[in-house]
mmCIF file of C-alpha atoms in Angstrom:
data_model
loop_
_atom_site.group_PDB
_atom_site.id
_atom_site.type_symbol
_atom_site.label_atom_id
_atom_site.label_comp_id
_atom_site.label_asym_id
_atom_site.label_seq_id
_atom_site.Cartn_x
_atom_site.Cartn_y
_atom_site.Cartn_z
ATOM 1 C CA MET A 1 4.931 56.323 -43.038
ATOM 2 C CA GLY A 2 7.661 56.076 -40.387
ATOM 3 C CA MET A 3 10.594 53.710 -40.411
ATOM 4 C CA TYR A 4 9.595 52.507 -36.985
ATOM 5 C CA ASP A 5 6.183 51.472 -38.364
ATOM 6 C CA VAL A 6 7.921 49.333 -40.998
ATOM 7 C CA MET A 7 9.991 47.567 -38.359
ATOM 8 C CA ARG A 8 6.996 47.079 -36.064
ATOM 9 C CA THR A 9 4.990 45.514 -38.894
ATOM 10 C CA SER A 10 7.814 43.166 -39.889
ATOM 11 C CA ALA A 11 8.345 42.278 -36.224
ATOM 12 C CA SER A 12 4.658 41.289 -35.962
ATOM 13 C CA GLY A 13 5.151 39.126 -39.065
ATOM 14 C CA MET A 14 8.138 37.389 -37.496
ATOM 15 C CA SER A 15 6.172 36.871 -34.262
ATOM 16 C CA ALA A 16 3.280 35.377 -36.243
ATOM 17 C CA GLN A 17 5.569 32.939 -38.040
ATOM 18 C CA ALA A 18 7.202 32.046 -34.719
ATOM 19 C CA ASN A 19 3.751 31.168 -33.365
ATOM 20 C CA ARG A 20 3.106 29.075 -36.442
ATOM 21 C CA LEU A 21 6.389 27.251 -35.961
ATOM 22 C CA GLY A 22 5.422 26.653 -32.334
ATOM 23 C CA THR A 23 2.230 24.826 -33.333
ATOM 24 C CA VAL A 24 4.204 22.848 -35.926
ATOM 25 C CA ALA A 25 6.697 21.839 -33.229
ATOM 26 C CA ASP A 26 3.887 20.718 -30.904
ATOM 27 C CA ASN A 27 2.198 18.774 -33.691
ATOM 28 C CA ILE A 28 5.375 16.950 -34.679
ATOM 29 C CA ALA A 29 6.212 16.192 -31.037
ATOM 30 C CA ASN A 30 2.714 14.691 -30.537
ATOM 31 C CA SER A 31 2.471 12.822 -33.830
ATOM 32 C CA SER A 32 2.371 9.551 -31.835
ATOM 33 C CA THR A 33 0.256 10.804 -28.923
ATOM 34 C CA THR A 34 -3.018 8.896 -28.548
ATOM 35 C CA GLY A 35 -6.051 11.075 -29.223
ATOM 36 C CA TYR A 36 -4.000 14.225 -29.968
ATOM 37 C CA LYS A 37 -5.715 16.791 -32.194
ATOM 38 C CA ARG A 38 -3.459 18.916 -34.366
ATOM 39 C CA ALA A 39 -3.165 22.650 -33.790
ATOM 40 C CA SER A 40 -2.898 25.269 -36.516
ATOM 41 C CA THR A 41 -2.141 28.995 -36.595
ATOM 42 C CA GLU A 42 -4.511 31.197 -38.558
ATOM 43 C CA PHE A 43 -3.631 34.747 -39.600
ATOM 44 C CA SER A 44 -5.794 37.852 -39.868
ATOM 45 C CA SER A 45 -4.731 41.339 -40.954
ATOM 46 C CA LEU A 46 -4.795 44.394 -38.705
ATOM 47 C CA ILE A 47 -5.280 47.493 -40.874
ATOM 48 C CA LEU A 48 -4.686 50.966 -39.431
ATOM 49 C CA GLN A 49 -6.393 54.072 -40.755
ATOM 50 C CA SER A 50 -4.124 55.711 -43.387
ATOM 51 C CA GLY A 51 -4.158 59.245 -44.748
ATOM 52 C CA VAL A 52 -4.344 60.312 -48.381
ATOM 53 C CA ALA A 53 -0.612 60.921 -48.741
ATOM 54 C CA ASP A 54 0.905 58.565 -46.176
ATOM 55 C CA TYR A 55 0.277 54.845 -45.715
ATOM 56 C CA VAL A 56 0.344 53.575 -42.138
ATOM 57 C CA PRO A 57 1.350 49.894 -42.075
ATOM 58 C CA GLY A 58 -0.605 47.659 -39.733
ATOM 59 C CA SER A 59 0.358 44.205 -38.584
ATOM 60 C CA VAL A 60 -0.798 40.607 -38.553
ATOM 61 C CA GLN A 61 -2.728 38.865 -35.792
ATOM 62 C CA THR A 62 -2.573 35.159 -35.020
ATOM 63 C CA GLU A 63 -5.155 32.769 -33.621
ATOM 64 C CA VAL A 64 -4.353 29.192 -32.654
ATOM 65 C CA ARG A 65 -7.074 26.701 -33.510
ATOM 66 C CA TYR A 66 -7.383 23.075 -32.501
ATOM 67 C CA ARG A 67 -9.054 20.593 -34.835
ATOM 68 C CA VAL A 68 -10.726 18.795 -31.932
ATOM 69 C CA SER A 69 -13.639 17.526 -34.015
ATOM 70 C CA GLU A 70 -11.377 15.803 -36.549
ATOM 71 C CA GLN A 71 -11.569 11.997 -36.416
ATOM 72 C CA GLY A 72 -8.264 10.166 -36.070
ATOM 73 C CA ALA A 73 -7.504 6.750 -37.500
ATOM 74 C CA LEU A 74 -7.999 3.748 -35.206
ATOM 75 C CA LYS A 75 -5.140 1.480 -34.188
ATOM 76 C CA PHE A 76 -6.165 -1.872 -32.747
ATOM 77 C CA THR A 77 -4.520 -3.342 -29.649
ATOM 78 C CA THR A 78 -4.775 -6.458 -27.471
ATOM 79 C CA SER A 79 -6.108 -4.697 -24.349
ATOM 80 C CA SER A 80 -9.883 -4.613 -23.884
ATOM 81 C CA THR A 81 -9.581 -1.433 -21.777
ATOM 82 C CA ASP A 82 -8.037 0.499 -24.675
ATOM 83 C CA LEU A 83 -11.002 2.525 -25.931
ATOM 84 C CA ALA A 84 -11.596 4.647 -28.999
ATOM 85 C CA ILE A 85 -14.604 6.680 -30.094
ATOM 86 C CA LYS A 86 -15.840 6.266 -33.634
ATOM 87 C CA GLY A 87 -17.786 9.432 -34.329
ATOM 88 C CA ASN A 88 -18.740 12.366 -32.114
ATOM 89 C CA GLY A 89 -18.153 12.590 -28.398
ATOM 90 C CA PHE A 90 -15.599 12.483 -25.615
ATOM 91 C CA PHE A 91 -14.874 10.319 -22.606
ATOM 92 C CA VAL A 92 -15.531 12.030 -19.269
ATOM 93 C CA VAL A 93 -12.491 11.778 -17.006
ATOM 94 C CA SER A 94 -11.625 13.118 -13.576
ATOM 95 C CA GLY A 95 -8.319 14.687 -12.547
ATOM 96 C CA SER A 96 -6.546 14.604 -9.220
ATOM 97 C CA ASP A 97 -8.335 17.870 -8.382
ATOM 98 C CA GLY A 98 -11.697 16.127 -8.662
ATOM 99 C CA GLN A 99 -12.739 18.226 -11.674
ATOM 100 C CA SER A 100 -14.273 16.635 -14.743
ATOM 101 C CA TYR A 101 -12.648 16.970 -18.161
ATOM 102 C CA LEU A 102 -13.200 15.642 -21.672
ATOM 103 C CA THR A 103 -10.741 13.534 -23.651
ATOM 104 C CA ARG A 104 -10.395 11.301 -26.694
ATOM 105 C CA ALA A 105 -7.275 9.624 -25.261
ATOM 106 C CA GLY A 106 -8.599 6.187 -24.314
ATOM 107 C CA SER A 107 -5.477 4.243 -23.344
ATOM 108 C CA PHE A 108 -6.921 3.153 -19.998
ATOM 109 C CA VAL A 109 -5.238 0.717 -17.616
ATOM 110 C CA LYS A 110 -6.009 -0.398 -14.073
ATOM 111 C CA ASP A 111 -4.107 1.472 -11.378
ATOM 112 C CA GLY A 112 -3.257 0.285 -7.867
ATOM 113 C CA ASP A 113 -6.770 1.062 -6.625
ATOM 114 C CA GLY A 114 -8.426 -0.738 -9.534
ATOM 115 C CA ASP A 115 -9.558 2.482 -11.259
ATOM 116 C CA LEU A 116 -9.182 2.806 -15.026
ATOM 117 C CA VAL A 117 -6.769 5.672 -15.759
ATOM 118 C CA ASN A 118 -5.204 6.887 -19.008
ATOM 119 C CA ALA A 119 -1.571 7.710 -19.691
ATOM 120 C CA ALA A 120 -1.949 11.166 -18.099
ATOM 121 C CA GLY A 121 -3.462 9.734 -14.910
ATOM 122 C CA TYR A 122 -7.053 10.853 -15.519
ATOM 123 C CA LYS A 123 -9.733 8.467 -14.231
ATOM 124 C CA LEU A 124 -12.455 7.206 -16.561
ATOM 125 C CA MET A 125 -15.940 8.055 -15.292
ATOM 126 C CA GLY A 126 -19.097 5.992 -15.712
ATOM 127 C CA TYR A 127 -22.387 4.989 -14.138
ATOM 128 C CA ASN A 128 -22.353 2.102 -11.673
ATOM 129 C CA LEU A 129 -25.144 -0.180 -12.910
ATOM 130 C CA ALA A 130 -25.580 -1.610 -9.431
ATOM 131 C CA SER A 131 -27.102 1.772 -8.589
ATOM 132 C CA GLY A 132 -28.873 2.222 -11.932
ATOM 133 C CA THR A 133 -27.821 4.392 -14.863
ATOM 134 C CA ASN A 134 -29.540 7.612 -13.677
ATOM 135 C CA ALA A 135 -27.921 9.716 -16.409
ATOM 136 C CA VAL A 136 -27.874 13.507 -15.998
ATOM 137 C CA VAL A 137 -27.764 14.935 -19.511
ATOM 138 C CA ASN A 138 -26.421 18.381 -18.647
ATOM 139 C CA GLY A 139 -23.954 17.533 -15.901
ATOM 140 C CA THR A 140 -21.733 14.899 -14.358
ATOM 141 C CA GLY A 141 -24.056 13.970 -11.509
ATOM 142 C CA GLY A 142 -24.114 10.240 -10.805
ATOM 143 C CA LEU A 143 -20.752 9.563 -12.452
ATOM 144 C CA VAL A 144 -18.179 7.578 -10.484
ATOM 145 C CA ALA A 145 -14.690 6.321 -11.293
ATOM 146 C CA VAL A 146 -14.858 3.036 -13.206
ATOM 147 C CA ASN A 147 -13.242 0.529 -10.868
ATOM 148 C CA ILE A 148 -12.553 -3.018 -12.056
ATOM 149 C CA GLY A 149 -10.509 -3.948 -8.992
ATOM 150 C CA SER A 150 -13.616 -4.270 -6.826
ATOM 151 C CA PHE A 151 -14.862 -7.347 -8.681
ATOM 152 C CA ALA A 152 -14.577 -10.128 -6.134
ATOM 153 C CA LEU A 153 -15.713 -13.746 -5.984
ATOM 154 C CA GLN A 154 -19.400 -13.532 -6.830
ATOM 155 C CA ALA A 155 -22.380 -15.850 -6.905
ATOM 156 C CA ASN A 156 -25.685 -14.837 -8.476
ATOM 157 C CA ALA A 157 -28.987 -16.520 -7.696
ATOM 158 C CA SER A 158 -31.084 -17.683 -10.621
ATOM 159 C CA THR A 159 -34.090 -15.499 -11.317
ATOM 160 C CA SER A 160 -35.147 -16.471 -14.823
ATOM 161 C CA GLY A 161 -34.776 -19.203 -17.379
ATOM 162 C CA GLN A 162 -36.021 -20.428 -20.743
ATOM 163 C CA LEU A 163 -37.312 -23.866 -21.608
ATOM 164 C CA ASP A 164 -38.996 -24.414 -24.966
ATOM 165 C CA VAL A 165 -40.155 -27.919 -25.818
ATOM 166 C CA ASN A 166 -42.431 -29.745 -28.183
ATOM 167 C CA PHE A 167 -45.159 -31.634 -26.373
ATOM 168 C CA PRO A 168 -46.045 -34.759 -28.447
ATOM 169 C CA SER A 169 -49.654 -34.523 -29.541
ATOM 170 C CA ASN A 170 -49.819 -38.331 -30.034
ATOM 171 C CA ALA A 171 -48.843 -39.127 -26.430
ATOM 172 C CA ASN A 172 -51.204 -41.130 -24.228
ATOM 173 C CA VAL A 173 -53.375 -39.321 -21.708
ATOM 174 C CA ILE A 174 -52.441 -40.040 -18.073
ATOM 175 C CA ALA A 175 -55.230 -40.713 -15.586
ATOM 176 C CA ALA A 176 -55.910 -37.931 -13.118
ATOM 177 C CA GLY A 177 -54.944 -40.000 -10.070
ATOM 178 C CA ASN A 178 -51.485 -40.712 -11.417
ATOM 179 C CA LEU A 179 -50.429 -37.142 -12.273
ATOM 180 C CA PRO A 180 -47.064 -36.008 -10.814
ATOM 181 C CA SER A 181 -48.732 -33.117 -8.960
ATOM 182 C CA ALA A 182 -50.248 -35.700 -6.596
ATOM 183 C CA ASN A 183 -46.678 -36.794 -5.671
ATOM 184 C CA ALA A 184 -47.682 -40.430 -5.274
ATOM 185 C CA SER A 185 -45.485 -43.487 -5.750
ATOM 186 C CA THR A 186 -47.708 -44.421 -8.706
ATOM 187 C CA ALA A 187 -47.139 -41.105 -10.476
ATOM 188 C CA THR A 188 -46.736 -41.400 -14.233
ATOM 189 C CA PHE A 189 -45.480 -38.782 -16.656
ATOM 190 C CA THR A 190 -44.939 -38.312 -20.380
ATOM 191 C CA ALA A 191 -41.478 -36.707 -20.310
ATOM 192 C CA LYS A 192 -38.966 -35.301 -17.845
ATOM 193 C CA THR A 193 -36.350 -32.539 -18.146
ATOM 194 C CA SER A 194 -33.927 -31.313 -15.507
ATOM 195 C CA LEU A 195 -32.435 -27.823 -15.207
ATOM 196 C CA VAL A 196 -29.592 -26.641 -12.979
ATOM 197 C CA THR A 197 -30.282 -23.366 -11.136
ATOM 198 C CA TYR A 198 -28.373 -21.556 -8.369
ATOM 199 C CA ASP A 199 -29.385 -20.435 -4.890
ATOM 200 C CA ASN A 200 -28.212 -17.284 -3.073
ATOM 201 C CA LEU A 201 -24.873 -18.875 -2.117
ATOM 202 C CA GLY A 202 -24.164 -20.229 -5.565
ATOM 203 C CA ASN A 203 -25.101 -23.823 -4.736
ATOM 204 C CA GLN A 204 -26.535 -25.808 -7.598
ATOM 205 C CA VAL A 205 -30.240 -26.611 -7.270
ATOM 206 C CA THR A 206 -31.466 -29.147 -9.824
ATOM 207 C CA LEU A 207 -35.086 -28.842 -10.836
ATOM 208 C CA ASP A 208 -36.930 -31.944 -12.105
ATOM 209 C CA ILE A 209 -39.588 -30.776 -14.576
ATOM 210 C CA TYR A 210 -42.298 -33.294 -15.468
ATOM 211 C CA ALA A 211 -44.551 -32.883 -18.507
ATOM 212 C CA THR A 212 -47.707 -35.018 -18.389
ATOM 213 C CA LYS A 213 -50.527 -35.181 -20.927
ATOM 214 C CA LYS A 214 -53.821 -34.901 -19.073
ATOM 215 C CA GLY A 215 -56.144 -34.220 -22.042
ATOM 216 C CA SER A 216 -56.153 -34.069 -25.827
ATOM 217 C CA ALA A 217 -54.658 -30.566 -25.788
ATOM 218 C CA SER A 218 -53.868 -30.152 -22.103
ATOM 219 C CA TRP A 219 -50.528 -30.687 -20.322
ATOM 220 C CA GLU A 220 -49.582 -30.557 -16.672
ATOM 221 C CA VAL A 221 -46.065 -29.194 -16.024
ATOM 222 C CA THR A 222 -44.834 -29.887 -12.494
ATOM 223 C CA VAL A 223 -41.497 -28.940 -10.894
ATOM 224 C CA PHE A 224 -39.765 -30.679 -7.958
ATOM 225 C CA ASP A 225 -36.495 -30.112 -6.102
ATOM 226 C CA ARG A 226 -34.302 -33.121 -6.924
ATOM 227 C CA THR A 227 -32.802 -33.215 -3.405
ATOM 228 C CA ALA A 228 -36.266 -34.211 -2.158
ATOM 229 C CA ALA A 229 -36.553 -37.221 -4.517
ATOM 230 C CA ALA A 230 -37.081 -40.720 -3.132
ATOM 231 C CA SER A 231 -34.143 -43.055 -2.701
ATOM 232 C CA GLY A 232 -32.910 -43.931 -6.153
ATOM 233 C CA GLY A 233 -34.692 -40.888 -7.593
ATOM 234 C CA GLY A 234 -38.270 -40.277 -8.574
ATOM 235 C CA PHE A 235 -41.537 -40.425 -6.661
ATOM 236 C CA PRO A 236 -42.606 -39.793 -4.061
ATOM 237 C CA TYR A 237 -40.628 -36.650 -3.249
ATOM 238 C CA SER A 238 -40.232 -35.840 0.423
ATOM 239 C CA SER A 239 -41.677 -32.398 -0.216
ATOM 240 C CA GLY A 240 -44.439 -31.373 -2.572
ATOM 241 C CA PRO A 241 -43.983 -29.738 -5.974
ATOM 242 C CA LEU A 242 -42.445 -26.286 -6.140
ATOM 243 C CA THR A 243 -45.110 -25.405 -8.698
ATOM 244 C CA SER A 244 -47.577 -27.086 -11.018
ATOM 245 C CA THR A 245 -49.349 -25.507 -13.996
ATOM 246 C CA THR A 246 -51.726 -26.716 -16.696
ATOM 247 C CA MET A 247 -50.929 -25.496 -20.209
ATOM 248 C CA ASN A 248 -53.474 -25.691 -23.023
ATOM 249 C CA PHE A 249 -52.939 -25.691 -26.780
ATOM 250 C CA ASP A 250 -55.167 -24.911 -29.743
ATOM 251 C CA ALA A 251 -55.755 -26.879 -32.936
ATOM 252 C CA THR A 252 -52.631 -25.410 -34.576
ATOM 253 C CA GLY A 253 -50.306 -26.593 -31.819
ATOM 254 C CA HIS A 254 -49.797 -23.137 -30.285
ATOM 255 C CA PHE A 255 -50.772 -21.961 -26.833
ATOM 256 C CA ALA A 256 -54.501 -21.478 -26.473
ATOM 257 C CA SER A 257 -55.788 -18.048 -25.559
ATOM 258 C CA GLY A 258 -55.527 -17.486 -21.806
ATOM 259 C CA SER A 259 -53.207 -20.452 -21.212
ATOM 260 C CA PRO A 260 -50.205 -19.936 -18.905
ATOM 261 C CA THR A 261 -46.922 -19.792 -20.835
ATOM 262 C CA SER A 262 -44.491 -19.701 -17.919
ATOM 263 C CA LEU A 263 -43.859 -21.185 -14.489
ATOM 264 C CA SER A 264 -43.222 -19.177 -11.309
ATOM 265 C CA LEU A 265 -41.570 -20.703 -8.251
ATOM 266 C CA ASN A 266 -39.123 -20.025 -5.443
ATOM 267 C CA ILE A 267 -35.693 -21.665 -5.615
ATOM 268 C CA PRO A 268 -34.932 -23.288 -2.225
ATOM 269 C CA ASN A 269 -32.642 -20.834 -0.349
ATOM 270 C CA GLY A 270 -32.753 -18.737 -3.521
ATOM 271 C CA ALA A 271 -34.752 -16.104 -5.317
ATOM 272 C CA ALA A 272 -38.117 -16.001 -7.031
ATOM 273 C CA PHE A 273 -37.677 -17.764 -10.355
ATOM 274 C CA THR A 274 -39.627 -17.538 -13.621
ATOM 275 C CA LEU A 275 -39.301 -20.180 -16.321
ATOM 276 C CA ASP A 276 -40.451 -18.938 -19.714
ATOM 277 C CA MET A 277 -41.963 -21.649 -21.956
ATOM 278 C CA SER A 278 -43.752 -19.331 -24.388
ATOM 279 C CA GLN A 279 -42.122 -20.794 -27.511
ATOM 280 C CA SER A 280 -43.261 -24.349 -26.772
ATOM 281 C CA SER A 281 -45.649 -26.241 -29.058
ATOM 282 C CA GLN A 282 -47.816 -29.349 -29.271
ATOM 283 C CA LEU A 283 -47.135 -31.101 -32.579
ATOM 284 C CA ALA A 284 -47.087 -34.657 -33.897
ATOM 285 C CA ALA A 285 -43.420 -35.231 -33.035
ATOM 286 C CA ASN A 286 -41.429 -36.635 -30.150
ATOM 287 C CA TYR A 287 -40.886 -34.699 -26.950
ATOM 288 C CA THR A 288 -37.980 -32.433 -27.871
ATOM 289 C CA VAL A 289 -36.164 -29.709 -25.951
ATOM 290 C CA LEU A 290 -35.865 -26.831 -28.426
ATOM 291 C CA ASN A 291 -34.126 -24.263 -26.231
ATOM 292 C CA SER A 292 -33.008 -24.038 -22.623
ATOM 293 C CA GLY A 293 -31.018 -21.693 -20.420
ATOM 294 C CA VAL A 294 -30.893 -20.302 -16.902
ATOM 295 C CA ASN A 295 -29.207 -17.203 -15.500
ATOM 296 C CA GLY A 296 -27.180 -17.103 -12.274
ATOM 297 C CA ASN A 297 -23.823 -18.655 -11.513
ATOM 298 C CA ALA A 298 -21.816 -20.544 -8.945
ATOM 299 C CA PRO A 299 -19.049 -18.659 -7.037
ATOM 300 C CA SER A 300 -16.654 -17.424 -9.693
ATOM 301 C CA SER A 301 -13.873 -14.840 -10.041
ATOM 302 C CA VAL A 302 -13.608 -12.214 -12.778
ATOM 303 C CA GLU A 303 -11.321 -13.277 -15.592
ATOM 304 C CA SER A 304 -11.542 -10.195 -17.814
ATOM 305 C CA VAL A 305 -13.712 -7.256 -18.802
ATOM 306 C CA ASP A 306 -15.586 -6.748 -22.041
ATOM 307 C CA ILE A 307 -16.805 -3.351 -23.275
ATOM 308 C CA ALA A 308 -19.632 -3.158 -25.800
ATOM 309 C CA ASP A 309 -20.213 -0.556 -28.524
ATOM 310 C CA ASP A 310 -22.762 1.239 -26.347
ATOM 311 C CA GLY A 311 -20.208 1.650 -23.542
ATOM 312 C CA THR A 312 -21.515 -1.112 -21.277
ATOM 313 C CA LEU A 313 -18.647 -2.680 -19.327
ATOM 314 C CA TYR A 314 -19.189 -6.361 -18.526
ATOM 315 C CA ALA A 315 -17.324 -8.423 -15.965
ATOM 316 C CA VAL A 316 -16.525 -11.799 -17.533
ATOM 317 C CA PHE A 317 -16.282 -14.580 -14.951
ATOM 318 C CA THR A 318 -14.164 -17.699 -15.234
ATOM 319 C CA ASN A 319 -17.286 -19.787 -15.745
ATOM 320 C CA GLY A 320 -18.215 -17.770 -18.832
ATOM 321 C CA GLN A 321 -20.974 -15.693 -17.210
ATOM 322 C CA ARG A 322 -21.087 -11.962 -18.033
ATOM 323 C CA GLN A 323 -22.399 -9.288 -15.713
ATOM 324 C CA ALA A 324 -22.989 -5.643 -16.687
ATOM 325 C CA ALA A 325 -21.104 -3.503 -14.149
ATOM 326 C CA TYR A 326 -20.707 0.018 -15.566
ATOM 327 C CA GLN A 327 -22.150 2.186 -18.330
ATOM 328 C CA ILE A 328 -19.506 4.458 -19.856
ATOM 329 C CA PRO A 329 -21.253 7.562 -21.264
ATOM 330 C CA LEU A 330 -20.018 10.014 -23.872
ATOM 331 C CA ALA A 331 -20.176 13.794 -23.689
ATOM 332 C CA ASN A 332 -20.281 16.417 -26.403
ATOM 333 C CA VAL A 333 -20.501 20.208 -26.824
ATOM 334 C CA PRO A 334 -21.987 22.320 -29.638
ATOM 335 C CA SER A 335 -18.531 23.569 -30.735
ATOM 336 C CA PRO A 336 -15.807 21.016 -29.950
ATOM 337 C CA ASP A 337 -13.127 23.045 -31.785
ATOM 338 C CA ASN A 338 -13.547 25.814 -29.188
ATOM 339 C CA LEU A 339 -12.791 23.579 -26.194
ATOM 340 C CA GLN A 340 -9.786 24.684 -24.148
ATOM 341 C CA PRO A 341 -6.919 22.146 -24.353
ATOM 342 C CA LEU A 342 -4.990 21.374 -21.189
ATOM 343 C CA ALA A 343 -1.931 19.296 -20.363
ATOM 344 C CA GLY A 344 -2.614 15.558 -20.441
ATOM 345 C CA ASN A 345 -4.599 15.668 -23.688
ATOM 346 C CA VAL A 346 -7.805 16.745 -21.958
ATOM 347 C CA TYR A 347 -10.223 19.569 -22.686
ATOM 348 C CA ARG A 348 -12.133 22.017 -20.539
ATOM 349 C CA LEU A 349 -15.349 23.821 -21.419
ATOM 350 C CA GLY A 350 -14.820 27.349 -22.702
ATOM 351 C CA SER A 351 -17.074 30.341 -23.146
ATOM 352 C CA GLU A 352 -17.381 29.601 -26.876
ATOM 353 C CA SER A 353 -17.629 25.811 -26.757
ATOM 354 C CA GLY A 354 -21.157 25.666 -25.355
ATOM 355 C CA ASP A 355 -22.476 23.562 -22.508
ATOM 356 C CA MET A 356 -21.732 19.862 -22.118
ATOM 357 C CA GLN A 357 -24.372 17.274 -22.954
ATOM 358 C CA ILE A 358 -23.983 13.674 -21.732
ATOM 359 C CA GLY A 359 -25.616 10.656 -23.323
ATOM 360 C CA LEU A 360 -25.155 6.995 -24.125
ATOM 361 C CA ALA A 361 -22.881 5.891 -26.948
ATOM 362 C CA GLY A 362 -24.687 5.383 -30.240
ATOM 363 C CA ALA A 363 -27.591 7.642 -29.282
ATOM 364 C CA SER A 364 -28.437 11.325 -29.775
ATOM 365 C CA GLY A 365 -25.777 11.878 -32.423
ATOM 366 C CA LEU A 366 -22.955 10.430 -30.327
ATOM 367 C CA GLY A 367 -20.445 7.951 -31.702
ATOM 368 C CA THR A 368 -19.829 4.392 -30.588
ATOM 369 C CA VAL A 369 -17.145 2.972 -28.332
ATOM 370 C CA THR A 370 -14.612 0.593 -29.858
ATOM 371 C CA SER A 371 -12.798 -1.675 -27.413
ATOM 372 C CA SER A 372 -9.196 -2.839 -27.984
ATOM 373 C CA ALA A 373 -8.509 0.210 -30.140
ATOM 374 C CA LEU A 374 -6.920 3.642 -29.782
ATOM 375 C CA GLU A 375 -7.526 6.800 -31.762
ATOM 376 C CA GLN A 376 -4.278 7.959 -33.301
ATOM 377 C CA SER A 377 -3.002 11.525 -33.554
ATOM 378 C CA THR A 378 -4.458 13.558 -36.426
ATOM 379 C CA VAL A 379 -1.024 15.002 -37.267
ATOM 380 C CA ASP A 380 0.202 14.508 -40.841
ATOM 381 C CA LEU A 381 4.002 14.752 -40.733
ATOM 382 C CA ALA A 382 4.361 15.589 -44.428
ATOM 383 C CA SER A 383 1.946 18.507 -44.071
ATOM 384 C CA GLU A 384 3.669 19.748 -40.916
ATOM 385 C CA LEU A 385 7.124 19.687 -42.534
ATOM 386 C CA THR A 386 5.759 21.623 -45.504
ATOM 387 C CA THR A 387 4.264 24.199 -43.148
ATOM 388 C CA MET A 388 7.560 24.444 -41.315
ATOM 389 C CA ILE A 389 9.420 25.272 -44.535
ATOM 390 C CA GLU A 390 6.789 27.881 -45.454
ATOM 391 C CA SER A 391 7.081 29.522 -42.037
ATOM 392 C CA GLN A 392 10.860 29.513 -42.257
ATOM 393 C CA ARG A 393 10.769 31.307 -45.619
ATOM 394 C CA ASP A 394 8.149 33.807 -44.447
ATOM 395 C CA TYR A 395 10.115 34.496 -41.274
ATOM 396 C CA THR A 396 13.202 35.156 -43.343
ATOM 397 C CA ALA A 397 11.298 37.525 -45.628
ATOM 398 C CA ASN A 398 9.954 39.500 -42.662
ATOM 399 C CA SER A 399 13.444 39.700 -41.185
ATOM 400 C CA LYS A 400 14.669 41.133 -44.487
ATOM 401 C CA VAL A 401 12.016 43.875 -44.256
ATOM 402 C CA PHE A 402 13.094 44.600 -40.688
ATOM 403 C CA GLN A 403 16.735 44.719 -41.759
ATOM 404 C CA THR A 404 15.899 47.054 -44.655
ATOM 405 C CA GLY A 405 14.031 49.358 -42.289
ATOM 406 C CA ALA A 406 17.009 49.366 -39.939
ATOM 407 C CA ASP A 407 19.359 50.211 -42.825
ATOM 408 C CA LEU A 408 17.137 53.104 -43.877
ATOM 409 C CA MET A 409 17.177 54.381 -40.295
ATOM 410 C CA ASP A 410 21.005 54.331 -40.449
ATOM 411 C CA VAL A 411 20.914 56.385 -43.670
ATOM 412 C CA LEU A 412 18.505 58.847 -42.046
ATOM 413 C CA VAL A 413 20.609 59.199 -38.909
ATOM 414 C CA ASN A 414 23.811 59.661 -40.949
ATOM 415 C CA LEU A 415 22.396 62.534 -43.062
ATOM 416 C CA LYS A 416 23.929 64.931 -40.586
ATOM 417 C CA ARG A 417 27.395 64.400 -39.320
#
């Protein structure tokens, strides 16, 4: 064994403890960094081949590991664009170089262009639902920057609605010549309901819906555009019915087999519209509206955004309407702890991490997205301070070995004067 070997071994020990102190310093500095995953230094021995009489000291090797897969605690905020992942997965973000990266840091805000960016300036990526989800599971194809600044004044034409009623089984039967579908001044009906729909420009179009008993278990449902009603309202309308359908019921008050359960019509200056009435009944009770609703909206601006657990981003309009605009996917790799960390709290695929897989939140083993929350750093200050003290003591011990080796070299050199 040579004195130089002793000093080299102790020097490797000091270098290893210096590396350990470096990870401790980074951890403590990032104890309040959103989505930060603590680093740790692991040691392994390097043994050299020794002879029978002489021992050849080796050294110690260090490997820095990142606990990327460790879940951090959630801290709730008041911003709906603050996002956290509960479970497996990463947000896909794009840097200024156009490359895609992974991150758990979800403190997103709107920049000057309307894109959602985190504290490091990385843009959140998602699928624009106006173009369809079109997810690519093994790549980032189809992903675009999530932009909430492009939401302008919008009007959506009505395309579907729901109207469930009880048709009174005890109502009188109306003669065929007086049914509303004939649009005569003598038209008679059992009950009337009106629904507000919207055309392509967001104008309100009120539909007058007449229910008329034409047989013991048969009802005519006829729809007119209210703007075509006679002076003072009612019949005759200046234009014929938008649609008219006969609905039949069985002895239990449910729709008879083969009976229509919905109405199809075209909204004037609007879209094709379907009114679902499948939950209606004919029972011995008054005419009662059980449920009603129509999609579409008048011109309205976006008041806020709402992000669901599955990553769907909704634009919330001032009139209360919600419109799905983006789908925010999650990505994962077989070995998250082997991802390569980069500045800005993002990760890049490495040779040992495995290939990226992209999917929707809550599916295929991926976690869920929590809005108005941030994932906190996984650093435990008490543990880091304990590690720091251990490294300090170990560094000192290695320096003592080095110093002893140096002293022995002095004795050896001074044997001859």
